[in-house]
Amino acid sequence: MSTIQAPKGTYDLLPPDSAVFLAVREAIAAPARRAGYGYVETPGFEHVELFSRGVGESTDIVTKEMYTLTTKGGTQLALRPEGTASVLRAALEGSLHRAGNLPVKLWYSGSYYRYEAPQAGRYRHFSQVGAEALGAEDPMLDAELIILAADAYRALGLRNVRLLLNSLGDRACRPVYRAALQDFLRGLDLDEDTRRRIEINPLRVLDDKRESVQRQLAGAPLITDHLCEACKAYHEQVREQLAAAGVAYEDDPRLVRGLDYYTRTTFEFVHGGLGSQSAVGGGGRYDGLSEMIGGPSLPSVGWALGVDRTVLALRAEGVELPLPAGTDVFAVPLGEEARRTLFAVVTELRRAGVAADFAFGGKGVKNAMKSANRSGARFTLVAGDRDLADAVVQVKDMESGEQTAVPLDGIVAAVKELLA
Ligand code: AMP
């Protein structure tokens, strides 16, 4: 072992498990790609104020969990704790939001960083796939995103994912609710920090996981009872579309989520097998975010699904993903001349699109065959001096054990045929 270890709250993705991780990332992104979402990639770090303004000064993410640094030039940067603010910034900066081009639909995938207390399913470095639809206020768009996420989980074979749904209201009705909630919260027995939060962002108090707080929240006013007619109608249409698409959801009038920018539709996907870190993904509408970061009005909606926790959810349900074969063919040369010949065959096979590998390091035949077995290859190519003299290669079917001599000059075509 090296004397230097991975930092606390992080882990390495190593084969063979890393293949599952890649497959999950691919499966989450696939439905969004099919629905017209284009790929976007933004830097791993941004100016701090993108997140302090965008995510919110009162959120844990900004106040406690951001990795910030000051460059030698004095610029304040932060490792990105989430994707939405960056994607919106990039779209604005790249002028993707021209009239006629809306909504701008984007998907992304990458690493995110939060200085959180590490525990099972909660890391300081984690991976998300996200999708955002910018610049349209259309309940069908909210529904589209939710359906795409639900379809991704279904395609992965997950059965125990629940969808929680809420509306947080808009500029008209949210302030009225906010005031009613503040009135209620000020009457509770809460610590100093939480009292401060009541004044800055009272909705976040509903998200407090502590038992002592939750107990007192039993009679708290609910947003559902305060939605204006426009928000009610909008939410009703989202729910209708979900029902029509056969996506089951549970109304959760207390769902607020940890970021400040959400308006109207808010949702979270939770999984029963993950302990306290049960959220596998979430998102919602953020109509005011563009203005908060200095852009024009650009009502938008999106989600981010956690790759790490989706992998854990698959494990919890015992779902085995069908993984693409790593190696189809493995070459085992016996002798120096055969090394040269088979290495050339392997190169030719690869160029013909066949996944092929080779027994490197000049190991003995026993170890080379072990490597062939480990590689999962369906066929092993074996050749020694006598084979070369006959201009053939022995092709061994690893399942049946059967071995046939195949002419060297037709080996690539023959192998492709066998694999087809
Ligand atoms: P959020 O941006 O907090 O809504 O997170 C979206 C999703 O990212 C969550 O549902 C989790 O699946 C995942 N996620 C967020 N924070 C972490 C973390 N610290 N470790 C692992 N996954 C996380």
Short mmCIF file of C-alpha atoms and ligand atoms in Angstrom, two decimals:
data_model
loop_
_atom_site.label_atom_id
_atom_site.label_comp_id
_atom_site.label_asym_id
_atom_site.label_seq_id
_atom_site.Cartn_x
_atom_site.Cartn_y
_atom_site.Cartn_z
CA MET A 1 0.00 0.00 0.00
CA SER A 2 1.12 3.54 -0.70
CA THR A 3 1.83 5.67 2.36
CA ILE A 4 -0.56 8.27 0.97
CA GLN A 5 -4.25 7.48 1.07
CA ALA A 6 -7.31 8.96 -0.62
CA PRO A 7 -8.69 11.95 1.32
CA LYS A 8 -11.44 11.36 3.88
CA GLY A 9 -14.91 11.13 2.38
CA THR A 10 -13.65 10.02 -1.03
CA TYR A 11 -13.21 6.63 -2.65
CA ASP A 12 -11.62 5.27 -5.78
CA LEU A 13 -13.52 3.57 -8.55
CA LEU A 14 -11.60 0.46 -9.50
CA PRO A 15 -12.27 -2.42 -11.89
CA PRO A 16 -14.41 -4.45 -11.90
CA ASP A 17 -16.85 -2.27 -9.87
CA SER A 18 -16.06 0.81 -11.94
CA ALA A 19 -17.79 -0.84 -14.92
CA VAL A 20 -21.08 -0.78 -12.98
CA PHE A 21 -20.56 2.90 -12.22
CA LEU A 22 -20.03 3.72 -15.90
CA ALA A 23 -23.07 1.69 -16.91
CA VAL A 24 -25.22 3.54 -14.37
CA ARG A 25 -24.02 6.91 -15.59
CA GLU A 26 -24.78 5.88 -19.15
CA ALA A 27 -28.23 4.53 -18.25
CA ILE A 28 -29.20 7.70 -16.40
CA ALA A 29 -28.17 9.92 -19.29
CA ALA A 30 -29.68 7.79 -22.07
CA PRO A 31 -33.34 8.86 -21.73
CA ALA A 32 -32.38 12.57 -21.63
CA ARG A 33 -30.18 12.19 -24.70
CA ARG A 34 -33.03 10.53 -26.56
CA ALA A 35 -35.27 13.46 -25.59
CA GLY A 36 -33.16 16.12 -27.27
CA TYR A 37 -30.89 17.16 -24.40
CA GLY A 38 -27.43 18.22 -25.63
CA TYR A 39 -24.24 17.57 -23.71
CA VAL A 40 -22.71 20.42 -21.69
CA GLU A 41 -19.47 20.38 -19.71
CA THR A 42 -18.43 23.19 -17.37
CA PRO A 43 -15.28 23.69 -15.26
CA GLY A 44 -14.87 21.88 -11.96
CA PHE A 45 -14.51 25.24 -10.22
CA GLU A 46 -16.32 28.56 -10.55
CA HIS A 47 -16.30 32.01 -8.97
CA VAL A 48 -17.59 31.68 -5.42
CA GLU A 49 -20.37 34.19 -5.94
CA LEU A 50 -22.01 32.02 -8.60
CA PHE A 51 -22.92 29.62 -5.82
CA SER A 52 -23.42 32.11 -2.99
CA ARG A 53 -25.86 34.04 -5.15
CA GLY A 54 -27.28 31.08 -7.04
CA VAL A 55 -27.52 28.30 -4.47
CA GLY A 56 -28.22 30.70 -1.59
CA GLU A 57 -26.37 32.38 1.27
CA SER A 58 -28.48 30.59 3.86
CA THR A 59 -27.95 27.03 2.64
CA ASP A 60 -25.64 24.50 4.27
CA ILE A 61 -24.06 23.93 0.88
CA VAL A 62 -22.81 27.51 0.72
CA THR A 63 -22.22 28.32 4.38
CA LYS A 64 -20.57 25.07 5.49
CA GLU A 65 -19.86 22.71 2.64
CA MET A 66 -18.06 24.59 -0.13
CA TYR A 67 -14.41 23.95 -0.88
CA THR A 68 -13.15 27.45 -1.56
CA LEU A 69 -9.71 28.68 -2.52
CA THR A 70 -8.03 31.95 -3.32
CA THR A 71 -5.79 31.91 -6.37
CA LYS A 72 -2.36 33.56 -6.39
CA GLY A 73 -4.05 36.41 -8.27
CA GLY A 74 -6.57 36.84 -5.44
CA THR A 75 -9.60 35.35 -7.21
CA GLN A 76 -12.04 33.49 -4.97
CA LEU A 77 -13.00 30.16 -6.48
CA ALA A 78 -15.06 27.22 -5.27
CA LEU A 79 -15.07 23.58 -6.34
CA ARG A 80 -18.56 23.12 -7.72
CA PRO A 81 -20.98 21.77 -5.09
CA GLU A 82 -23.79 21.28 -7.64
CA GLY A 83 -24.40 21.62 -11.36
CA THR A 84 -27.40 23.82 -12.07
CA ALA A 85 -25.86 27.24 -11.41
CA SER A 86 -22.82 26.40 -13.60
CA VAL A 87 -24.93 25.07 -16.46
CA LEU A 88 -27.15 28.13 -16.41
CA ARG A 89 -24.10 30.41 -16.29
CA ALA A 90 -22.56 28.56 -19.25
CA ALA A 91 -25.77 28.76 -21.29
CA LEU A 92 -26.05 32.49 -20.64
CA GLU A 93 -22.39 33.08 -21.37
CA GLY A 94 -22.63 31.07 -24.60
CA SER A 95 -25.86 32.91 -25.56
CA LEU A 96 -27.74 29.66 -26.03
CA HIS A 97 -30.91 31.35 -24.78
CA ARG A 98 -31.76 33.26 -27.99
CA ALA A 99 -35.46 33.61 -28.70
CA GLY A 100 -36.64 30.76 -30.88
CA ASN A 101 -34.08 28.45 -29.29
CA LEU A 102 -36.05 27.90 -26.11
CA PRO A 103 -36.15 25.77 -24.16
CA VAL A 104 -32.43 25.05 -24.18
CA LYS A 105 -32.19 21.41 -23.10
CA LEU A 106 -28.86 20.28 -21.66
CA TRP A 107 -27.49 17.26 -19.85
CA TYR A 108 -24.22 16.82 -17.99
CA SER A 109 -22.24 14.41 -15.90
CA GLY A 110 -19.38 14.94 -13.52
CA SER A 111 -17.84 15.25 -10.08
CA TYR A 112 -19.20 17.49 -7.33
CA TYR A 113 -17.65 18.44 -4.02
CA ARG A 114 -19.18 19.11 -0.63
CA TYR A 115 -17.42 19.28 2.70
CA GLU A 116 -19.99 17.13 4.50
CA ALA A 117 -19.62 14.70 7.38
CA PRO A 118 -18.89 11.47 5.50
CA GLN A 119 -21.10 8.44 6.07
CA ALA A 120 -22.56 5.62 4.00
CA GLY A 121 -23.90 7.20 0.79
CA ARG A 122 -22.57 10.65 1.67
CA TYR A 123 -19.18 11.59 0.30
CA ARG A 124 -17.11 14.72 -0.13
CA HIS A 125 -16.56 13.89 -3.75
CA PHE A 126 -19.52 12.39 -5.59
CA SER A 127 -20.89 12.04 -9.05
CA GLN A 128 -24.10 13.32 -10.62
CA VAL A 129 -25.82 13.18 -13.96
CA GLY A 130 -28.02 16.20 -14.50
CA ALA A 131 -30.50 17.58 -17.01
CA GLU A 132 -31.78 21.13 -17.30
CA ALA A 133 -34.41 22.71 -19.57
CA LEU A 134 -33.91 26.47 -19.69
CA GLY A 135 -36.28 29.22 -20.73
CA ALA A 136 -39.75 27.74 -20.81
CA GLU A 137 -42.63 27.75 -18.39
CA ASP A 138 -44.57 24.70 -19.40
CA PRO A 139 -45.88 22.05 -17.00
CA MET A 140 -45.24 19.42 -19.66
CA LEU A 141 -41.56 20.26 -19.49
CA ASP A 142 -41.51 19.66 -15.74
CA ALA A 143 -43.34 16.41 -16.41
CA GLU A 144 -40.91 15.47 -19.19
CA LEU A 145 -37.92 15.74 -16.87
CA ILE A 146 -39.57 13.76 -14.08
CA ILE A 147 -40.63 11.05 -16.54
CA LEU A 148 -37.09 10.83 -17.96
CA ALA A 149 -35.63 10.33 -14.48
CA ALA A 150 -38.27 7.76 -13.55
CA ASP A 151 -37.63 5.93 -16.83
CA ALA A 152 -33.89 5.91 -16.12
CA TYR A 153 -34.41 4.22 -12.75
CA ARG A 154 -36.84 1.79 -14.32
CA ALA A 155 -34.44 0.95 -17.15
CA LEU A 156 -31.80 0.15 -14.54
CA GLY A 157 -34.19 -2.35 -12.98
CA LEU A 158 -34.74 -0.48 -9.70
CA ARG A 159 -38.11 -1.22 -8.13
CA ASN A 160 -37.95 0.57 -4.78
CA VAL A 161 -37.57 4.17 -5.93
CA ARG A 162 -40.34 6.50 -4.74
CA LEU A 163 -41.06 9.89 -6.21
CA LEU A 164 -42.02 12.69 -3.80
CA LEU A 165 -43.66 15.73 -5.35
CA ASN A 166 -44.47 19.23 -4.16
CA SER A 167 -44.95 22.79 -5.38
CA LEU A 168 -43.16 25.64 -3.63
CA GLY A 169 -45.31 28.38 -5.13
CA ASP A 170 -44.09 31.45 -6.97
CA ARG A 171 -43.35 35.13 -6.44
CA ALA A 172 -47.04 35.79 -5.75
CA CYS A 173 -47.93 33.13 -3.20
CA ARG A 174 -44.63 32.06 -1.68
CA PRO A 175 -44.12 35.29 0.35
CA VAL A 176 -47.57 34.92 1.95
CA TYR A 177 -46.78 31.34 2.90
CA ARG A 178 -43.32 32.34 4.06
CA ALA A 179 -44.77 34.90 6.46
CA ALA A 180 -47.33 32.42 7.82
CA LEU A 181 -44.59 29.85 8.34
CA GLN A 182 -42.34 32.38 10.07
CA ASP A 183 -45.15 33.28 12.46
CA PHE A 184 -45.54 29.63 13.35
CA LEU A 185 -41.81 28.91 13.65
CA ARG A 186 -41.07 31.90 15.88
CA GLY A 187 -43.33 30.31 18.51
CA LEU A 188 -41.26 27.11 18.70
CA ASP A 189 -38.44 26.13 21.03
CA LEU A 190 -35.45 26.23 18.67
CA ASP A 191 -31.71 26.84 18.92
CA GLU A 192 -29.97 30.07 17.93
CA ASP A 193 -28.90 28.86 14.47
CA THR A 194 -32.36 27.67 13.55
CA ARG A 195 -33.90 30.93 14.80
CA ARG A 196 -31.63 32.78 12.43
CA ARG A 197 -32.70 30.51 9.64
CA ILE A 198 -36.36 31.34 10.30
CA GLU A 199 -35.58 34.92 9.34
CA ILE A 200 -33.45 34.14 6.26
CA ASN A 201 -35.07 31.04 4.80
CA PRO A 202 -37.88 29.61 6.93
CA LEU A 203 -38.78 26.90 4.39
CA ARG A 204 -35.45 25.25 5.07
CA VAL A 205 -36.42 24.70 8.69
CA LEU A 206 -39.00 22.18 7.41
CA ASP A 207 -36.04 20.24 6.00
CA ASP A 208 -34.36 19.96 9.42
CA LYS A 209 -33.83 16.26 10.00
CA ARG A 210 -33.51 16.46 13.81
CA GLU A 211 -36.20 14.60 15.72
CA SER A 212 -36.58 17.43 18.28
CA VAL A 213 -37.34 19.87 15.46
CA GLN A 214 -39.53 17.56 13.41
CA ARG A 215 -41.72 16.87 16.44
CA GLN A 216 -42.51 20.57 16.81
CA LEU A 217 -43.29 20.95 13.11
CA ALA A 218 -46.38 18.75 13.26
CA GLY A 219 -48.83 21.65 13.03
CA ALA A 220 -46.80 23.84 10.67
CA PRO A 221 -48.75 25.59 7.89
CA LEU A 222 -48.37 23.81 4.54
CA ILE A 223 -47.53 25.41 1.21
CA THR A 224 -50.29 23.36 -0.38
CA ASP A 225 -52.87 25.46 1.48
CA HIS A 226 -51.26 28.71 0.30
CA LEU A 227 -50.69 28.16 -3.43
CA CYS A 228 -52.17 30.84 -5.71
CA GLU A 229 -54.60 29.78 -8.45
CA ALA A 230 -51.88 29.92 -11.15
CA CYS A 231 -49.52 27.69 -9.14
CA LYS A 232 -52.34 25.29 -8.27
CA ALA A 233 -53.34 24.96 -11.92
CA TYR A 234 -49.71 24.52 -13.00
CA HIS A 235 -49.08 21.83 -10.40
CA GLU A 236 -52.28 20.05 -11.33
CA GLN A 237 -51.12 19.82 -14.94
CA VAL A 238 -47.75 18.38 -13.92
CA ARG A 239 -49.50 15.74 -11.83
CA GLU A 240 -51.90 14.95 -14.67
CA GLN A 241 -49.04 14.33 -17.10
CA LEU A 242 -47.22 12.10 -14.64
CA ALA A 243 -50.35 10.07 -14.07
CA ALA A 244 -50.94 9.81 -17.83
CA ALA A 245 -47.39 8.51 -18.28
CA GLY A 246 -47.87 5.93 -15.54
CA VAL A 247 -45.32 7.53 -13.22
CA ALA A 248 -46.40 7.01 -9.62
CA TYR A 249 -45.78 9.88 -7.19
CA GLU A 250 -46.57 10.81 -3.63
CA ASP A 251 -47.59 14.34 -2.71
CA ASP A 252 -45.25 15.60 -0.02
CA PRO A 253 -46.29 19.10 1.12
CA ARG A 254 -43.16 19.33 3.28
CA LEU A 255 -40.62 18.66 0.57
CA VAL A 256 -38.44 21.76 0.26
CA ARG A 257 -34.92 20.52 -0.65
CA GLY A 258 -31.63 22.10 0.31
CA LEU A 259 -31.16 24.81 -2.31
CA ASP A 260 -32.75 28.24 -2.30
CA TYR A 261 -33.54 28.64 -5.94
CA TYR A 262 -36.52 26.34 -6.35
CA THR A 263 -40.00 27.61 -7.29
CA ARG A 264 -43.18 25.68 -8.09
CA THR A 265 -42.45 22.03 -9.02
CA THR A 266 -40.08 20.33 -6.58
CA PHE A 267 -39.37 16.62 -6.44
CA GLU A 268 -37.12 14.04 -4.95
CA PHE A 269 -36.51 10.37 -5.72
CA VAL A 270 -35.88 8.33 -2.60
CA HIS A 271 -34.84 4.72 -2.13
CA GLY A 272 -35.78 2.55 0.82
CA GLY A 273 -32.54 0.57 1.01
CA LEU A 274 -30.02 3.36 1.67
CA GLY A 275 -30.49 4.24 5.34
CA SER A 276 -30.53 7.93 6.23
CA GLN A 277 -29.07 9.14 2.90
CA SER A 278 -32.16 8.02 1.02
CA ALA A 279 -32.31 10.64 -1.76
CA VAL A 280 -31.04 9.18 -5.02
CA GLY A 281 -31.96 12.24 -7.06
CA GLY A 282 -33.98 15.40 -7.10
CA GLY A 283 -34.75 18.65 -8.77
CA GLY A 284 -37.40 21.15 -9.64
CA ARG A 285 -38.25 24.45 -11.22
CA TYR A 286 -36.05 27.49 -10.64
CA ASP A 287 -37.71 30.41 -12.36
CA GLY A 288 -35.74 33.12 -10.55
CA LEU A 289 -32.20 31.70 -10.70
CA SER A 290 -31.16 33.37 -13.94
CA GLU A 291 -31.95 36.80 -12.55
CA MET A 292 -30.19 35.94 -9.30
CA ILE A 293 -26.94 35.42 -11.20
CA GLY A 294 -27.40 38.55 -13.32
CA GLY A 295 -29.17 37.07 -16.36
CA PRO A 296 -32.53 37.79 -17.97
CA SER A 297 -35.74 36.14 -16.88
CA LEU A 298 -35.37 32.48 -17.86
CA PRO A 299 -37.85 30.17 -16.16
CA SER A 300 -36.25 26.72 -16.04
CA VAL A 301 -36.51 23.25 -14.59
CA GLY A 302 -34.02 20.43 -14.03
CA TRP A 303 -32.74 17.55 -11.95
CA ALA A 304 -29.56 15.95 -10.74
CA LEU A 305 -29.38 12.24 -10.02
CA GLY A 306 -26.63 10.83 -7.84
CA VAL A 307 -24.58 8.11 -9.51
CA ASP A 308 -22.95 6.84 -6.29
CA ARG A 309 -26.26 6.34 -4.51
CA THR A 310 -27.89 4.78 -7.57
CA VAL A 311 -25.09 2.19 -7.54
CA LEU A 312 -25.78 1.61 -3.82
CA ALA A 313 -29.52 1.28 -4.56
CA LEU A 314 -28.83 -1.36 -7.22
CA ARG A 315 -26.67 -3.23 -4.75
CA ALA A 316 -29.36 -2.97 -2.05
CA GLU A 317 -31.91 -4.49 -4.45
CA GLY A 318 -29.48 -7.12 -5.71
CA VAL A 319 -29.82 -5.94 -9.30
CA GLU A 320 -27.02 -7.15 -11.59
CA LEU A 321 -26.62 -4.93 -14.63
CA PRO A 322 -25.82 -6.55 -17.95
CA LEU A 323 -22.31 -5.21 -18.50
CA PRO A 324 -20.62 -5.05 -21.89
CA ALA A 325 -17.97 -7.76 -22.29
CA GLY A 326 -14.51 -6.41 -21.57
CA THR A 327 -12.48 -8.70 -23.77
CA ASP A 328 -13.77 -10.99 -26.51
CA VAL A 329 -10.48 -12.53 -27.51
CA PHE A 330 -7.26 -13.16 -25.57
CA ALA A 331 -3.97 -14.08 -27.27
CA VAL A 332 -1.48 -16.46 -25.66
CA PRO A 333 1.80 -16.74 -27.58
CA LEU A 334 4.23 -19.59 -26.97
CA GLY A 335 7.65 -18.30 -27.88
CA GLU A 336 9.22 -15.14 -29.22
CA GLU A 337 8.16 -15.58 -32.86
CA ALA A 338 4.56 -16.23 -31.79
CA ARG A 339 4.65 -13.09 -29.63
CA ARG A 340 5.33 -10.97 -32.68
CA THR A 341 2.76 -12.74 -34.83
CA LEU A 342 -0.06 -12.75 -32.28
CA PHE A 343 0.61 -9.17 -31.22
CA ALA A 344 0.06 -8.17 -34.85
CA VAL A 345 -3.14 -10.26 -34.94
CA VAL A 346 -4.40 -8.54 -31.78
CA THR A 347 -3.76 -5.11 -33.29
CA GLU A 348 -5.57 -6.12 -36.46
CA LEU A 349 -8.52 -7.53 -34.46
CA ARG A 350 -8.81 -4.30 -32.48
CA ARG A 351 -8.78 -2.25 -35.65
CA ALA A 352 -11.59 -4.48 -36.91
CA GLY A 353 -13.61 -3.59 -33.81
CA VAL A 354 -12.98 -6.73 -31.74
CA ALA A 355 -12.11 -6.28 -28.05
CA ALA A 356 -8.83 -8.16 -27.84
CA ASP A 357 -6.04 -8.50 -25.27
CA PHE A 358 -2.65 -10.15 -25.08
CA ALA A 359 -0.53 -12.04 -22.53
CA PHE A 360 2.11 -9.40 -21.85
CA GLY A 361 5.21 -9.80 -19.77
CA GLY A 362 6.37 -13.04 -21.37
CA LYS A 363 4.66 -15.18 -18.70
CA GLY A 364 4.50 -18.95 -18.88
CA VAL A 365 1.58 -20.65 -20.57
CA LYS A 366 -0.10 -21.53 -17.25
CA ASN A 367 -0.20 -17.92 -16.05
CA ALA A 368 -1.13 -16.69 -19.51
CA MET A 369 -4.15 -19.04 -19.57
CA LYS A 370 -5.12 -17.77 -16.12
CA SER A 371 -5.09 -14.22 -17.48
CA ALA A 372 -7.20 -15.36 -20.42
CA ASN A 373 -9.75 -16.83 -18.00
CA ARG A 374 -9.81 -13.72 -15.84
CA SER A 375 -10.34 -11.48 -18.87
CA GLY A 376 -13.69 -13.12 -19.56
CA ALA A 377 -12.73 -13.66 -23.20
CA ARG A 378 -14.90 -16.04 -25.23
CA PHE A 379 -12.00 -17.22 -27.33
CA THR A 380 -8.30 -17.64 -26.72
CA LEU A 381 -5.81 -17.60 -29.58
CA VAL A 382 -2.83 -19.85 -28.90
CA ALA A 383 0.16 -20.23 -31.20
CA GLY A 384 3.59 -21.88 -30.87
CA ASP A 385 6.43 -22.55 -33.31
CA ARG A 386 4.72 -25.58 -34.83
CA ASP A 387 1.50 -23.63 -35.46
CA LEU A 388 3.46 -20.87 -37.12
CA ALA A 389 5.24 -23.42 -39.32
CA ASP A 390 1.77 -24.62 -40.41
CA ALA A 391 0.59 -20.98 -40.73
CA VAL A 392 -2.29 -21.56 -38.28
CA VAL A 393 -3.50 -20.27 -34.93
CA GLN A 394 -5.33 -22.46 -32.41
CA VAL A 395 -8.66 -20.91 -31.51
CA LYS A 396 -9.97 -22.18 -28.18
CA ASP A 397 -13.61 -21.75 -27.23
CA MET A 398 -13.35 -20.92 -23.52
CA GLU A 399 -16.79 -22.26 -22.72
CA SER A 400 -16.69 -25.66 -24.45
CA GLY A 401 -12.91 -26.05 -24.28
CA GLU A 402 -12.96 -27.04 -27.96
CA GLN A 403 -9.92 -26.06 -29.99
CA THR A 404 -9.61 -25.63 -33.77
CA ALA A 405 -6.72 -24.67 -36.04
CA VAL A 406 -7.57 -21.61 -38.13
CA PRO A 407 -5.38 -20.38 -41.04
CA LEU A 408 -3.39 -17.34 -39.99
CA ASP A 409 -4.24 -15.33 -43.08
CA GLY A 410 -7.98 -15.55 -42.44
CA ILE A 411 -7.86 -15.27 -38.65
CA VAL A 412 -9.55 -11.87 -38.26
CA ALA A 413 -12.51 -12.77 -40.47
CA ALA A 414 -12.82 -16.18 -38.80
CA VAL A 415 -12.81 -14.68 -35.28
CA LYS A 416 -15.41 -12.09 -36.27
CA GLU A 417 -17.58 -14.85 -37.64
CA LEU A 418 -17.26 -16.88 -34.45
CA LEU A 419 -18.20 -13.87 -32.33
CA ALA A 420 -21.20 -12.87 -34.44
P1 AMP B 1 -28.79 17.72 -4.41
O1 AMP B 1 -28.06 18.62 -5.34
O2 AMP B 1 -28.36 17.87 -2.99
O3 AMP B 1 -30.26 17.71 -4.61
O4 AMP B 1 -28.29 16.26 -4.80
C1 AMP B 1 -28.78 15.54 -5.88
C2 AMP B 1 -28.36 14.11 -5.71
O5 AMP B 1 -26.93 14.03 -5.66
C3 AMP B 1 -28.81 13.49 -4.41
O6 AMP B 1 -30.10 12.97 -4.54
C4 AMP B 1 -27.77 12.42 -4.17
O7 AMP B 1 -28.09 11.26 -4.91
C5 AMP B 1 -26.53 13.03 -4.75
N1 AMP B 1 -25.70 13.61 -3.67
C6 AMP B 1 -25.79 14.84 -3.12
N2 AMP B 1 -24.85 15.01 -2.18
C7 AMP B 1 -24.16 13.86 -2.10
C8 AMP B 1 -23.05 13.40 -1.32
N3 AMP B 1 -22.45 14.18 -0.41
N4 AMP B 1 -22.59 12.14 -1.52
C9 AMP B 1 -23.16 11.35 -2.46
N5 AMP B 1 -24.20 11.72 -3.22
C10 AMP B 1 -24.70 12.96 -3.05
#
